[in-house]
Coordinates of C-alpha atoms in Angstrom, one line a residue:
M23 CA -12.0 4.6 -34.3
N24 CA -14.0 2.8 -31.5
T25 CA -15.6 6.2 -30.5
L26 CA -16.7 6.7 -34.2
R27 CA -18.2 3.3 -34.4
T28 CA -20.1 3.7 -31.2
W29 CA -21.3 7.2 -31.6
G30 CA -21.4 7.7 -35.4
P31 CA -24.7 5.6 -36.0
I32 CA -26.3 7.3 -32.9
G33 CA -25.5 10.7 -34.1
L34 CA -26.8 9.9 -37.7
A35 CA -30.0 8.4 -36.4
G36 CA -30.5 11.5 -34.2
L37 CA -30.0 13.7 -37.2
L38 CA -32.4 11.7 -39.4
I39 CA -35.1 11.9 -36.6
A40 CA -34.7 15.7 -36.4
I41 CA -35.0 16.0 -40.2
S42 CA -38.0 13.7 -40.3
F43 CA -39.8 15.9 -37.8
A44 CA -38.9 19.0 -39.7
A45 CA -39.7 17.8 -43.2
D46 CA -42.6 15.5 -42.1
T47 CA -41.0 12.5 -43.9
P48 CA -41.8 9.3 -41.8
W49 CA -39.6 7.0 -43.9
L50 CA -36.6 8.8 -42.3
M51 CA -37.9 7.5 -38.9
I52 CA -37.7 4.0 -40.4
V53 CA -34.2 4.5 -41.6
A54 CA -33.2 5.9 -38.1
A55 CA -34.8 2.9 -36.4
A56 CA -32.9 0.5 -38.7
I57 CA -29.5 2.2 -38.0
T58 CA -29.7 2.1 -34.2
G59 CA -31.8 -1.0 -34.2
W60 CA -29.5 -3.4 -36.3
P61 CA -26.8 -3.6 -33.6
I62 CA -29.5 -4.3 -31.0
A63 CA -31.0 -7.1 -33.0
V64 CA -27.6 -8.7 -33.6
S65 CA -27.0 -8.6 -29.8
A66 CA -30.4 -10.2 -29.2
F67 CA -29.8 -12.8 -31.7
E68 CA -26.4 -13.7 -30.3
A69 CA -28.0 -14.1 -26.8
L70 CA -30.8 -16.4 -28.2
K71 CA -28.1 -18.7 -29.6
V72 CA -27.0 -19.3 -26.2
K73 CA -30.6 -19.6 -24.9
M74 CA -30.8 -16.4 -23.2
V75 CA -33.7 -14.0 -23.4
S76 CA -31.9 -10.6 -23.2
I77 CA -33.1 -7.0 -22.7
D78 CA -32.1 -6.3 -26.4
L79 CA -34.9 -8.8 -27.6
L80 CA -37.5 -6.7 -25.7
V81 CA -36.4 -3.6 -27.4
V82 CA -36.4 -5.3 -30.9
V83 CA -39.9 -6.9 -30.4
A84 CA -41.2 -3.5 -29.3
A85 CA -39.7 -1.6 -32.2
V86 CA -40.9 -4.1 -34.7
G87 CA -44.3 -4.0 -33.3
A88 CA -44.4 -0.3 -33.5
M89 CA -43.4 -0.5 -37.3
I90 CA -46.2 -2.9 -37.8
I91 CA -48.8 -0.5 -36.4
A92 CA -47.2 2.3 -38.3
N93 CA -45.9 4.1 -35.2
Y94 CA -42.6 4.9 -36.8
W95 CA -41.7 7.6 -34.3
E96 CA -42.0 5.2 -31.4
A97 CA -39.8 2.6 -33.2
A98 CA -37.2 5.2 -33.9
A99 CA -37.3 6.7 -30.5
V100 CA -37.1 3.4 -28.7
T101 CA -34.1 2.1 -30.6
F102 CA -32.3 5.5 -30.6
L103 CA -32.7 6.0 -26.9
F104 CA -31.7 2.5 -26.1
A105 CA -28.5 2.8 -28.2
L106 CA -27.8 6.2 -26.6
G107 CA -28.3 4.9 -23.2
K108 CA -26.1 1.9 -23.8
A109 CA -23.3 4.1 -25.1
L110 CA -23.5 6.5 -22.1
E111 CA -23.6 3.4 -19.9
R112 CA -20.3 2.0 -21.3
A113 CA -18.7 5.4 -21.2
T114 CA -19.6 6.2 -17.6
L115 CA -19.0 2.5 -16.4
S116 CA -15.5 2.7 -18.0
R117 CA -14.9 5.6 -15.6
T118 CA -15.4 3.3 -12.6
R119 CA -12.5 1.2 -13.7
A120 CA -10.3 4.3 -13.7
A121 CA -8.3 3.0 -10.8
L122 CA -7.2 -0.1 -12.5
S123 CA -6.4 1.9 -15.7
E124 CA -4.2 4.1 -13.6
L125 CA -2.5 1.1 -12.1
V126 CA -1.8 -0.3 -15.6
A127 CA -0.4 3.0 -16.7
A128 CA 2.0 3.1 -13.7
A129 CA 3.9 0.1 -15.0
P130 CA 7.2 1.4 -16.4
D131 CA 8.3 0.4 -19.9
Q132 CA 12.1 1.2 -19.7
A133 CA 14.9 1.1 -17.2
T134 CA 18.4 2.1 -16.8
V135 CA 20.6 -0.8 -15.9
L136 CA 24.3 -0.9 -15.2
R137 CA 26.3 -3.0 -17.7
D138 CA 30.0 -3.2 -16.8
G139 CA 29.5 -0.3 -14.7
E140 CA 28.0 1.9 -17.5
P141 CA 24.3 3.0 -17.5
V142 CA 22.3 1.5 -20.4
M143 CA 18.6 2.1 -21.3
V144 CA 16.8 -1.1 -21.9
E145 CA 13.1 -2.3 -22.1
T146 CA 11.9 -3.7 -18.6
W147 CA 11.2 -7.1 -20.2
E148 CA 14.9 -7.4 -20.9
L149 CA 15.9 -7.1 -17.1
E150 CA 16.7 -10.2 -15.1
P151 CA 16.9 -10.8 -11.3
G152 CA 20.2 -9.6 -10.0
D153 CA 20.5 -6.8 -12.5
V154 CA 21.5 -3.4 -10.9
V155 CA 19.2 -0.6 -11.9
L156 CA 20.0 3.1 -11.6
V157 CA 17.1 5.4 -10.7
R158 CA 17.5 9.1 -10.7
N159 CA 15.6 12.0 -9.1
G160 CA 12.1 12.2 -10.8
E161 CA 12.3 8.6 -12.5
Q162 CA 10.0 5.7 -12.0
I163 CA 11.4 2.6 -10.3
P164 CA 11.1 -0.3 -12.9
V165 CA 11.5 -3.4 -10.6
D166 CA 10.8 -4.7 -7.1
G167 CA 14.1 -4.9 -5.4
R168 CA 16.5 -3.8 -2.6
V169 CA 18.5 -0.6 -2.5
I170 CA 22.3 -1.3 -2.7
T171 CA 23.5 2.2 -2.4
G172 CA 22.0 5.8 -2.2
Q173 CA 19.1 7.3 -0.4
G174 CA 16.1 9.3 -1.4
G175 CA 12.2 9.8 -1.0
V176 CA 10.1 7.4 -2.9
D177 CA 6.3 8.1 -3.7
E178 CA 4.6 4.7 -3.1
A179 CA 1.0 5.9 -3.5
T180 CA 0.4 3.4 -6.4
I181 CA 1.3 0.5 -4.1
T182 CA 0.5 1.5 -0.5
G183 CA -1.8 4.5 -1.0
E184 CA 0.6 6.5 1.3
S185 CA 0.5 10.3 0.4
M186 CA 3.9 11.1 1.9
P187 CA 7.2 9.9 0.2
A188 CA 8.9 6.9 2.1
E189 CA 12.6 7.4 2.8
K190 CA 14.8 4.7 1.3
H191 CA 18.4 3.9 2.0
D192 CA 20.7 1.0 1.8
G193 CA 18.7 -2.3 2.3
S194 CA 15.3 -0.7 1.9
Q195 CA 12.7 -2.4 -0.3
V196 CA 11.3 -0.6 -3.4
F197 CA 8.5 -1.5 -5.8
A198 CA 7.9 -1.2 -9.5
G199 CA 5.7 1.7 -10.5
T200 CA 6.7 3.9 -7.7
W201 CA 8.5 7.3 -8.2
L202 CA 11.8 8.6 -6.9
R203 CA 11.1 12.1 -5.8
S204 CA 14.5 13.0 -4.4
G205 CA 17.9 11.4 -4.4
L206 CA 19.6 8.7 -6.4
L207 CA 19.3 4.9 -5.9
R208 CA 21.0 1.8 -7.1
V209 CA 18.6 -1.1 -6.9
E210 CA 19.2 -4.8 -7.2
A211 CA 16.3 -6.3 -9.1
E212 CA 14.5 -9.0 -7.3
R213 CA 11.0 -9.3 -9.1
I214 CA 10.4 -8.1 -12.6
G215 CA 7.4 -7.7 -15.0
A216 CA 4.6 -10.0 -14.2
D217 CA 6.3 -11.1 -10.9
S218 CA 6.3 -7.5 -9.4
T219 CA 4.1 -6.4 -6.7
L220 CA 2.4 -3.9 -9.1
A221 CA 1.6 -6.7 -11.5
T222 CA 0.2 -8.8 -8.7
I223 CA -2.0 -5.9 -7.5
I224 CA -3.3 -5.3 -11.2
H225 CA -4.1 -9.0 -11.7
R226 CA -5.9 -9.1 -8.4
V227 CA -8.0 -6.0 -9.0
E228 CA -9.0 -7.2 -12.4
E229 CA -10.2 -10.5 -10.9
A230 CA -11.9 -8.8 -8.1
Q231 CA -13.8 -6.3 -10.2
D232 CA -15.1 -9.2 -12.3
D233 CA -15.9 -11.2 -9.3
K234 CA -19.7 -11.6 -8.5
A235 CA -21.2 -10.8 -5.2
K236 CA -23.9 -13.1 -3.8
T237 CA -26.4 -10.3 -4.3
Q238 CA -25.3 -10.0 -8.0
T239 CA -25.6 -13.7 -8.5
F240 CA -29.1 -13.7 -7.1
M241 CA -30.1 -10.7 -9.3
E242 CA -28.7 -12.4 -12.4
K243 CA -30.9 -15.5 -11.7
F244 CA -33.8 -13.2 -10.9
S245 CA -33.5 -11.3 -14.3
K246 CA -33.0 -14.7 -16.1
Y247 CA -36.7 -15.4 -15.3
Y248 CA -37.9 -11.8 -15.0
T249 CA -37.3 -11.0 -18.7
P250 CA -39.3 -13.8 -20.1
G251 CA -41.9 -13.0 -17.5
I252 CA -42.1 -9.5 -18.9
I253 CA -42.6 -11.1 -22.4
V254 CA -45.4 -13.2 -21.2
G255 CA -46.9 -10.4 -19.1
A256 CA -47.0 -8.0 -22.1
L257 CA -48.5 -10.7 -24.3
L258 CA -51.3 -11.5 -21.9
A259 CA -52.0 -7.7 -21.5
G260 CA -52.3 -7.4 -25.2
L261 CA -54.6 -10.3 -25.6
I262 CA -56.8 -9.2 -22.6
T263 CA -57.1 -5.5 -23.7
R264 CA -56.6 -6.1 -27.4
D265 CA -54.2 -3.1 -27.3
L266 CA -51.0 -3.9 -29.2
E267 CA -49.4 -0.7 -28.4
L268 CA -50.1 -1.2 -24.6
A269 CA -48.3 -4.6 -24.9
L270 CA -45.3 -3.1 -26.7
T271 CA -45.1 -0.3 -24.2
L272 CA -44.9 -2.8 -21.4
L273 CA -42.2 -4.6 -23.1
V274 CA -40.1 -1.4 -23.3
I275 CA -40.6 -0.2 -19.6
G276 CA -40.2 -3.7 -18.3
C277 CA -36.5 -3.8 -19.4
P278 CA -34.4 -4.7 -16.2
G279 CA -31.4 -2.7 -17.3
A280 CA -31.0 -0.7 -14.2
L281 CA -31.6 -3.7 -12.1
V282 CA -29.0 -5.8 -13.8
I283 CA -26.3 -3.1 -13.8
S284 CA -27.0 -1.8 -10.3
I285 CA -24.7 -4.4 -8.5
P286 CA -21.7 -4.8 -10.8
V287 CA -21.2 -1.1 -11.3
S288 CA -21.2 -0.7 -7.5
I289 CA -18.7 -3.6 -7.0
V290 CA -16.4 -2.2 -9.7
A291 CA -16.5 1.4 -8.2
G292 CA -15.9 0.1 -4.6
I293 CA -13.1 -2.1 -5.4
G294 CA -11.5 0.5 -7.6
R295 CA -11.7 3.1 -5.0
S296 CA -10.2 0.7 -2.4
A297 CA -7.2 -0.1 -4.7
K298 CA -6.4 3.7 -5.0
D299 CA -6.5 3.8 -1.1
G300 CA -4.0 0.9 -0.9
I301 CA -6.6 -1.8 0.0
L302 CA -7.1 -4.7 -2.0
I303 CA -10.6 -6.5 -1.6
K304 CA -10.5 -10.0 -3.3
G305 CA -14.0 -9.7 -4.8
G306 CA -17.7 -8.9 -4.4
E307 CA -18.4 -11.8 -2.1
Y308 CA -15.7 -10.6 0.4
L309 CA -16.8 -7.1 0.0
E310 CA -20.4 -8.0 1.1
S311 CA -18.9 -10.0 4.0
A312 CA -16.7 -7.2 5.1
A313 CA -19.7 -4.9 5.3
R314 CA -21.3 -7.4 7.8
V315 CA -18.3 -7.7 10.1
D316 CA -19.2 -7.0 13.7
T317 CA -16.2 -8.7 15.3
L318 CA -12.5 -8.4 14.7
V319 CA -10.0 -11.0 16.0
V320 CA -6.5 -9.4 15.9
D321 CA -3.1 -10.8 16.7
K322 CA -0.8 -8.7 19.0
T323 CA 2.7 -8.9 18.0
G324 CA 3.4 -7.3 14.6
T325 CA -0.2 -6.2 14.4
L326 CA -1.1 -4.2 17.5
T327 CA 2.5 -3.7 18.3
S328 CA 5.5 -3.1 15.9
G329 CA 7.1 -6.4 16.8
N330 CA 10.5 -4.7 17.3
P331 CA 11.8 -4.6 21.0
V332 CA 13.4 -1.2 22.0
L333 CA 15.3 -0.1 25.1
T334 CA 12.7 1.9 27.2
D335 CA 14.0 2.2 30.8
V336 CA 17.3 2.6 32.5
L337 CA 17.3 2.7 36.4
P338 CA 20.5 3.4 38.3
L339 CA 20.8 1.4 41.6
A340 CA 24.2 2.3 42.7
A341 CA 25.8 5.7 43.7
G342 CA 28.1 7.2 41.0
W343 CA 26.4 5.5 38.1
D344 CA 24.2 7.4 35.6
E345 CA 22.0 6.1 32.9
R346 CA 24.6 6.6 30.1
E347 CA 27.3 4.6 31.9
I348 CA 24.8 1.8 32.6
V349 CA 23.7 1.6 29.0
R350 CA 27.4 1.9 27.8
F351 CA 28.4 -1.3 29.8
A352 CA 25.2 -3.2 29.1
A353 CA 25.4 -2.5 25.4
S354 CA 29.0 -3.4 25.2
A355 CA 28.4 -6.7 26.9
E356 CA 25.4 -7.5 24.6
T357 CA 27.6 -7.2 21.5
G358 CA 28.6 -10.8 22.4
S359 CA 25.0 -12.0 22.4
E360 CA 22.7 -13.0 19.4
H361 CA 19.5 -12.6 21.4
P362 CA 16.9 -10.3 19.9
L363 CA 16.8 -8.3 23.2
A364 CA 20.6 -7.7 22.9
E365 CA 19.9 -5.9 19.6
A366 CA 17.4 -3.6 21.3
I367 CA 19.9 -2.6 24.0
I368 CA 22.7 -2.0 21.4
A369 CA 20.4 0.1 19.3
G370 CA 19.2 1.9 22.4
A371 CA 22.8 2.9 23.1
A372 CA 23.2 4.3 19.5
D373 CA 19.9 6.2 19.8
R374 CA 21.3 7.9 23.0
G375 CA 24.7 8.6 21.4
V376 CA 26.6 6.4 23.7
D377 CA 29.7 4.9 22.5
I378 CA 30.3 1.0 22.9
I379 CA 33.4 -0.3 24.5
H380 CA 35.3 -3.1 23.0
V381 CA 34.6 -6.5 24.5
D382 CA 37.6 -8.7 25.4
H383 CA 35.5 -11.8 26.1
A384 CA 31.8 -12.7 26.2
D385 CA 30.1 -15.7 27.7
P386 CA 26.3 -16.1 27.1
V387 CA 24.6 -18.1 29.9
T388 CA 21.5 -20.0 28.6
G389 CA 18.4 -18.8 30.3
K390 CA 20.1 -16.2 32.4
G391 CA 21.8 -13.6 30.3
I392 CA 25.5 -12.8 29.5
R393 CA 28.8 -12.2 31.2
A394 CA 31.5 -10.3 29.3
V395 CA 34.8 -8.6 30.0
V396 CA 34.6 -5.1 28.9
S397 CA 37.7 -2.9 29.2
G398 CA 39.1 -5.2 31.8
Q399 CA 35.9 -5.2 33.9
M400 CA 33.5 -8.1 34.4
V401 CA 30.1 -7.1 33.2
A402 CA 26.8 -9.2 33.7
V403 CA 23.5 -8.4 32.1
G404 CA 20.5 -10.7 32.9
T405 CA 18.6 -12.3 35.9
A406 CA 19.5 -11.9 39.6
D407 CA 21.3 -15.3 39.3
L408 CA 24.0 -13.6 37.4
M409 CA 24.7 -11.0 39.9
D410 CA 27.1 -11.6 42.8
D411 CA 25.4 -9.3 45.4
S412 CA 21.8 -10.7 45.4
P413 CA 20.1 -7.4 44.3
D414 CA 16.7 -6.4 45.5
P415 CA 14.1 -7.7 43.0
A416 CA 11.6 -4.8 43.5
P417 CA 12.8 -2.5 40.8
L418 CA 12.9 -5.3 38.2
L419 CA 9.4 -6.5 39.3
A420 CA 8.1 -3.0 39.0
L421 CA 9.2 -2.8 35.4
N422 CA 7.7 -6.2 34.8
E423 CA 4.4 -5.0 36.0
R424 CA 4.5 -2.1 33.6
G425 CA 5.0 -4.6 30.7
R426 CA 8.8 -4.4 30.4
T427 CA 11.3 -7.3 30.0
A428 CA 13.8 -6.1 32.8
M429 CA 17.4 -7.1 33.3
F430 CA 20.0 -6.4 36.0
V431 CA 23.4 -4.9 35.0
G432 CA 26.3 -5.7 37.2
V433 CA 30.0 -4.4 37.0
D434 CA 32.7 -6.2 38.9
G435 CA 30.4 -8.1 41.2
R436 CA 28.2 -5.0 42.0
T437 CA 24.6 -4.5 40.7
V438 CA 24.6 -0.9 39.2
G439 CA 21.3 -0.8 37.5
V440 CA 18.3 -2.2 35.7
V441 CA 17.5 -1.9 32.0
G442 CA 14.0 -2.5 30.5
V443 CA 13.2 -3.6 27.0
A444 CA 9.7 -3.6 25.4
D445 CA 7.9 -4.0 22.2
T446 CA 6.1 -0.8 21.1
V447 CA 2.5 -0.3 20.5
R448 CA 1.8 0.9 17.0
P449 CA 1.1 4.7 17.1
E450 CA -2.0 4.4 15.1
A451 CA -3.3 1.3 17.0
K452 CA -5.3 3.0 19.8
R453 CA -7.0 5.3 17.2
A454 CA -7.8 2.4 15.0
V455 CA -9.3 0.3 17.9
A456 CA -11.4 3.4 18.9
A457 CA -12.6 3.9 15.2
L458 CA -13.6 0.3 15.1
A459 CA -15.6 0.4 18.4
A460 CA -17.4 3.5 17.1
R461 CA -18.6 1.5 14.0
G462 CA -20.0 -1.2 16.5
I463 CA -17.2 -3.6 15.8
E464 CA -15.9 -5.6 18.8
V465 CA -12.1 -6.0 18.8
V466 CA -10.8 -9.3 20.4
M467 CA -7.1 -9.7 20.9
A468 CA -5.8 -13.3 20.4
T469 CA -2.2 -13.7 21.2
G470 CA 0.3 -16.5 22.2
D471 CA 1.9 -14.1 24.6
A472 CA 1.7 -14.2 28.4
K473 CA -1.6 -13.1 30.0
R474 CA 0.1 -10.2 31.9
V475 CA 1.7 -9.0 28.7
A476 CA -1.7 -9.2 26.7
A477 CA -3.6 -7.4 29.6
N478 CA -1.1 -4.6 29.6
V479 CA -1.6 -4.1 25.7
G480 CA -5.4 -4.4 26.1
A481 CA -5.4 -1.8 28.9
E482 CA -3.2 0.5 26.8
L483 CA -5.5 0.3 23.6
G484 CA -8.9 -0.1 25.3
I485 CA -9.4 -3.7 24.3
T486 CA -11.6 -5.5 26.9
Q487 CA -11.7 -8.9 25.2
V488 CA -8.2 -10.3 25.6
R489 CA -7.3 -14.0 25.0
A490 CA -3.7 -14.9 25.8
E491 CA -1.4 -17.8 25.7
L492 CA -3.1 -19.2 22.6
L493 CA -1.7 -21.8 20.2
P494 CA -2.7 -21.6 16.5
E495 CA -5.4 -24.1 17.1
D496 CA -6.8 -22.1 20.0
K497 CA -7.1 -19.1 17.6
L498 CA -9.0 -21.3 15.2
E499 CA -11.3 -22.4 18.0
L500 CA -11.8 -18.8 19.0
V501 CA -12.9 -17.9 15.6
R502 CA -15.3 -20.8 15.5
E503 CA -16.7 -19.9 18.9
L504 CA -17.5 -16.4 17.8
Q505 CA -19.1 -17.6 14.6
S506 CA -21.2 -19.9 16.5
Q507 CA -22.7 -17.0 18.3
G508 CA -23.9 -15.7 15.0
R509 CA -21.1 -13.1 14.6
T510 CA -19.4 -12.1 11.3
V511 CA -15.8 -12.5 12.0
A512 CA -12.8 -10.8 10.5
M513 CA -9.3 -11.9 11.3
L514 CA -6.3 -9.7 11.1
G515 CA -2.9 -11.2 11.3
D516 CA 0.6 -11.2 9.9
G517 CA 2.2 -14.5 10.8
V518 CA 2.1 -18.1 9.7
N519 CA 0.6 -19.1 13.0
D520 CA -2.5 -17.1 12.1
T521 CA -3.1 -18.8 8.8
P522 CA -5.7 -21.3 10.1
A523 CA -7.8 -18.6 11.8
L524 CA -7.5 -16.4 8.8
A525 CA -8.8 -19.2 6.6
L526 CA -11.8 -19.9 8.8
A527 CA -12.8 -16.3 9.5
D528 CA -15.5 -14.8 7.3
V529 CA -12.9 -12.2 6.2
G530 CA -9.2 -12.8 6.4
V531 CA -7.2 -9.5 6.4
A532 CA -3.4 -9.2 5.9
M533 CA -1.6 -6.1 6.9
G534 CA 1.5 -4.7 5.3
A535 CA 1.1 -6.9 2.3
A536 CA 3.2 -4.6 -0.1
G537 CA 6.1 -6.7 -1.4
S538 CA 4.4 -9.9 -0.5
P539 CA 2.6 -11.5 -3.5
A540 CA 1.7 -14.5 -1.5
A541 CA -0.3 -12.3 1.1
I542 CA -2.0 -10.5 -1.8
E543 CA -3.1 -13.8 -3.3
T544 CA -4.3 -15.5 -0.2
A545 CA -5.9 -12.7 2.0
D546 CA -9.6 -11.7 1.4
I547 CA -8.5 -8.2 2.1
A548 CA -4.9 -6.9 1.9
L549 CA -3.8 -3.7 3.5
M550 CA -0.8 -2.8 1.4
A551 CA 0.6 -0.2 4.0
D552 CA 1.8 -1.5 7.4
R553 CA -1.0 0.7 9.0
L554 CA -3.7 -0.6 11.3
D555 CA -5.9 2.5 10.8
R556 CA -6.5 1.3 7.1
L557 CA -8.9 -1.3 8.4
P558 CA -11.7 0.9 9.6
H559 CA -11.5 2.7 6.3
A560 CA -11.7 -0.7 4.4
L561 CA -14.7 -1.8 6.3
D562 CA -16.4 1.7 5.9
L563 CA -15.9 1.4 2.1
A564 CA -17.4 -2.1 2.0
R565 CA -20.4 -0.8 3.9
R566 CA -20.8 2.2 1.6
T567 CA -20.6 -0.1 -1.4
V568 CA -23.3 -2.5 -0.1
R569 CA -25.5 0.5 0.9
T570 CA -25.1 1.8 -2.7
M571 CA -26.0 -1.5 -4.2
R572 CA -29.2 -1.6 -2.2
V573 CA -30.1 2.0 -3.1
N574 CA -29.6 1.2 -6.7
I575 CA -31.8 -1.8 -6.6
T576 CA -34.6 0.2 -5.0
I577 CA -34.3 2.8 -7.7
A578 CA -34.5 0.2 -10.4
L579 CA -37.5 -1.5 -9.0
V580 CA -39.4 1.6 -8.1
T581 CA -38.8 3.0 -11.5
V582 CA -40.3 0.0 -13.2
A583 CA -43.2 -0.1 -10.9
L584 CA -44.0 3.6 -11.4
L585 CA -43.8 3.1 -15.2
V586 CA -46.1 0.2 -15.3
A587 CA -48.5 2.2 -13.1
G588 CA -48.2 5.1 -15.6
V589 CA -49.0 2.9 -18.6
F590 CA -52.3 1.6 -17.1
A591 CA -53.1 5.0 -15.9
G592 CA -52.4 6.6 -19.3
G593 CA -49.8 8.9 -20.4
V594 CA -46.7 6.8 -20.6
T595 CA -45.7 6.0 -24.2
M596 CA -43.0 3.7 -25.5
A597 CA -40.6 6.6 -26.2
L598 CA -41.2 8.1 -22.7
G599 CA -40.8 4.8 -21.1
M600 CA -37.5 4.0 -22.8
L601 CA -36.3 7.6 -22.0
V602 CA -37.1 7.1 -18.2
H603 CA -35.6 3.6 -18.3
E604 CA -32.3 4.7 -19.7
A605 CA -32.3 7.7 -17.4
S606 CA -32.6 5.2 -14.5
V607 CA -29.7 3.2 -15.7
L608 CA -27.6 6.4 -15.8
V609 CA -28.8 7.5 -12.3
V610 CA -27.7 4.0 -10.9
I611 CA -24.3 4.4 -12.5
A612 CA -23.9 8.0 -11.3
I613 CA -24.8 6.9 -7.7
A614 CA -22.2 4.1 -7.9
M615 CA -19.6 6.5 -9.2
L616 CA -19.9 8.5 -6.0
L617 CA -17.8 5.6 -4.4
L618 CA -14.9 6.9 -6.4
R619 CA -14.6 10.0 -4.5
P620 CA -11.7 10.0 -2.1
T621 CA -12.9 10.0 1.5
Y622 CA -9.8 8.7 3.3
R623 CA -7.4 11.1 5.0
E624 CA -4.3 9.7 6.5
E625 CA -3.6 10.8 10.0
P626 CA 0.1 11.3 10.8
L627 CA 1.8 8.8 13.0
V628 CA 2.8 10.4 16.2
R629 CA 4.4 8.0 18.6
P630 CA 3.1 8.5 22.2
A631 CA 5.7 8.9 25.0
E632 CA 4.3 5.9 27.0
S633 CA 3.3 3.1 24.5
R634 CA 5.5 0.2 25.6
V635 CA 4.7 -3.4 26.2
E636 CA 6.7 -6.5 27.1
T637 CA 8.0 -8.6 24.3
A638 CA 6.8 -12.2 24.0
D639 CA 9.7 -13.7 25.7
P640 CA 8.5 -16.4 28.2
D641 CA 11.5 -15.7 30.4
P642 CA 11.8 -12.0 31.4
A643 CA 15.6 -11.9 31.2
L644 CA 16.8 -14.1 28.4
A645 CA 19.3 -11.7 27.1

C-alpha cells in the first residue's frame, strides 16, 4: 500500500506528460504538475509552520512561477523529477539501513520451554528468567543464557560477526538471535526480550544511525542559511536581468538536496556495515573521532593477553625425574590451593594426560606456596624457602627473565624440578599491532603489571611505548598527556580500572562486549567479539566513512557550481537543472552505499608456540 501511495502519483504524472507531448495538450502538463506538486507543497507548508525554509519551497515557487509564464512543461518536469528523485532517494536510503533490518528480523518470536519436563512451544514474551529452553539443531536460540546440558556449534554472526560457529557446552554463554547449527542444548534463560544482548545492539544501532556527526550538524546549520540565500539570490538575479525564467531556474538548481543528504546517508551506511561486522559505533560524532585516531592506549592483561595463566615450562632438576612425574606431584599438591596459578598447573596436568594423585593433607603457606602430603610423600611447590635443600636459583631466574612465574617442586626434602606458569599473548595480538602501525597509529601499552613483564610483552608484540606499574589514575594522566601533545587518543580496555581513562579518551573502546549490555551502552566503540584484530578494521571503516562524507560534499557543491555557471552561460533549463540535481542526490547515495560492501575477512587464530608472558602476580611464586 505504501509503495502504491509513493509510486502511483509519480507513474500517473509521467503518463500524463507523455500523453501531453504526443497529443499536444498542454493542460495535461498542468494536471501532472498538480499531481506531483501537491505533496511537495504540503511538505513546504509544514516546514514553514515551524519557521523553516525547506528545499520543497524552492521547488513549489519555481513550479508556480513556470505556470505564471505559461511554461507548463517546465512546471511539470520540475515537480515530476523532484518527486521521482525523492522516491528513489527514500528507496535507496532504506537499503543503507539493511543491517538494522536484518538485526530486527533476527529476533526470535517463539521458544520451546520445558514445563514439568515436557517441551512446550510459547511466545518469547511469555518466558521468564530461570526458564529452561530446549534448542534443537537448526533452531534459533530465543534467550541470553547459560547452557545447562548438551553441546553444539552456534552461529553467532548476528552478535559477534564471527563467520565460524562457536562450540558450546555445559556452562557456555549463548545469545538470543543466534542459530544452533549442530547438536542439542538446554539453556537456562538469563536475559529475555528487551533485556537481551540482541535487543541492546538493535537499540544502540538505532540511536547511532540517527546520531549526528559534527560535520552533519555544521552542514544543517549551513543549509538553514543557504536555502533562504538561494531565494534572495534568485530574486536579485531576476530583478537585475528582468528575466523571471532565469530566477526560477536558479531556484531549482540551487536546491541543496545532495548537500543535506551527503553526510547522514554516509553515517547510516558506515554504522550499518560496522554492525554487520560485529562492531558497534555509538554515533556519528564518535565515528568522526575514530577516523582521526593516531594513538591507541591499550591495557595488557585481558586485552593484549588472554588473562588466563597456563602451565608453560617443566624443568627436571634431579636424576630419575621426568616432566610427567614432576607435573603429577605439583598438580596433586596444588589441588589443596585456591590460588589462580594452582588452577593453571592442574589444568596443565590434564592437558598432558597426567593423572592426579589423592592428597592426604595440604597446608598453603602465605607468600611462599604450598606443602601437601601426596600418597604418603611430602611435596612442596613454591619459593626456595619451602625447599629443604636450598636449590640453585639459576633455573628459576632464567624462567623469570623469559616472562614466566616460576616455582620449585620438592618431594621428600629434595628439589626435583621447576614449573613455569604464564599468561598467554593473544594469537591475533601481534598481527593487530602491526596492522595499527601500518595505518600510522602508535600503540602505547599501559599496564599495572611489573616493568619486566610489560617489557617482555612489548618485545613480543613489537610495542616500543610501554608504561608499566600504573594505577588507574596514572592511566588517566597518560591519556591526558598524549592529548596535550595534540594527539587523538583511543583507549582500549576491558577492566573497571580502565574506566577513568576510557571516559577521558577521545574514543573509548570495549573488547569482547557480547553479553555485556553495560559495555555496549558505555563504550564509544564496542567490539562484540573478543578479538583484538577487529580494532584496525573498525578504525579503517571510520576513515572510509569520513572520506565518503567529504567526497559527497564535494560532489554536491561542484554540481551546484557547475549548474549555476551553466545557467548564466546559457543552455541549462529548469527541467535539466532539476534532472542533474536529482541525479547528484542519487550519486551521493550510491557512493555512500559502497560502504555496505563487506571488506573484512577474519584471519584464523593460530596460537604461536612461543607466546607466553608472566602473569601480573607481584610475587613470582605465590602458588
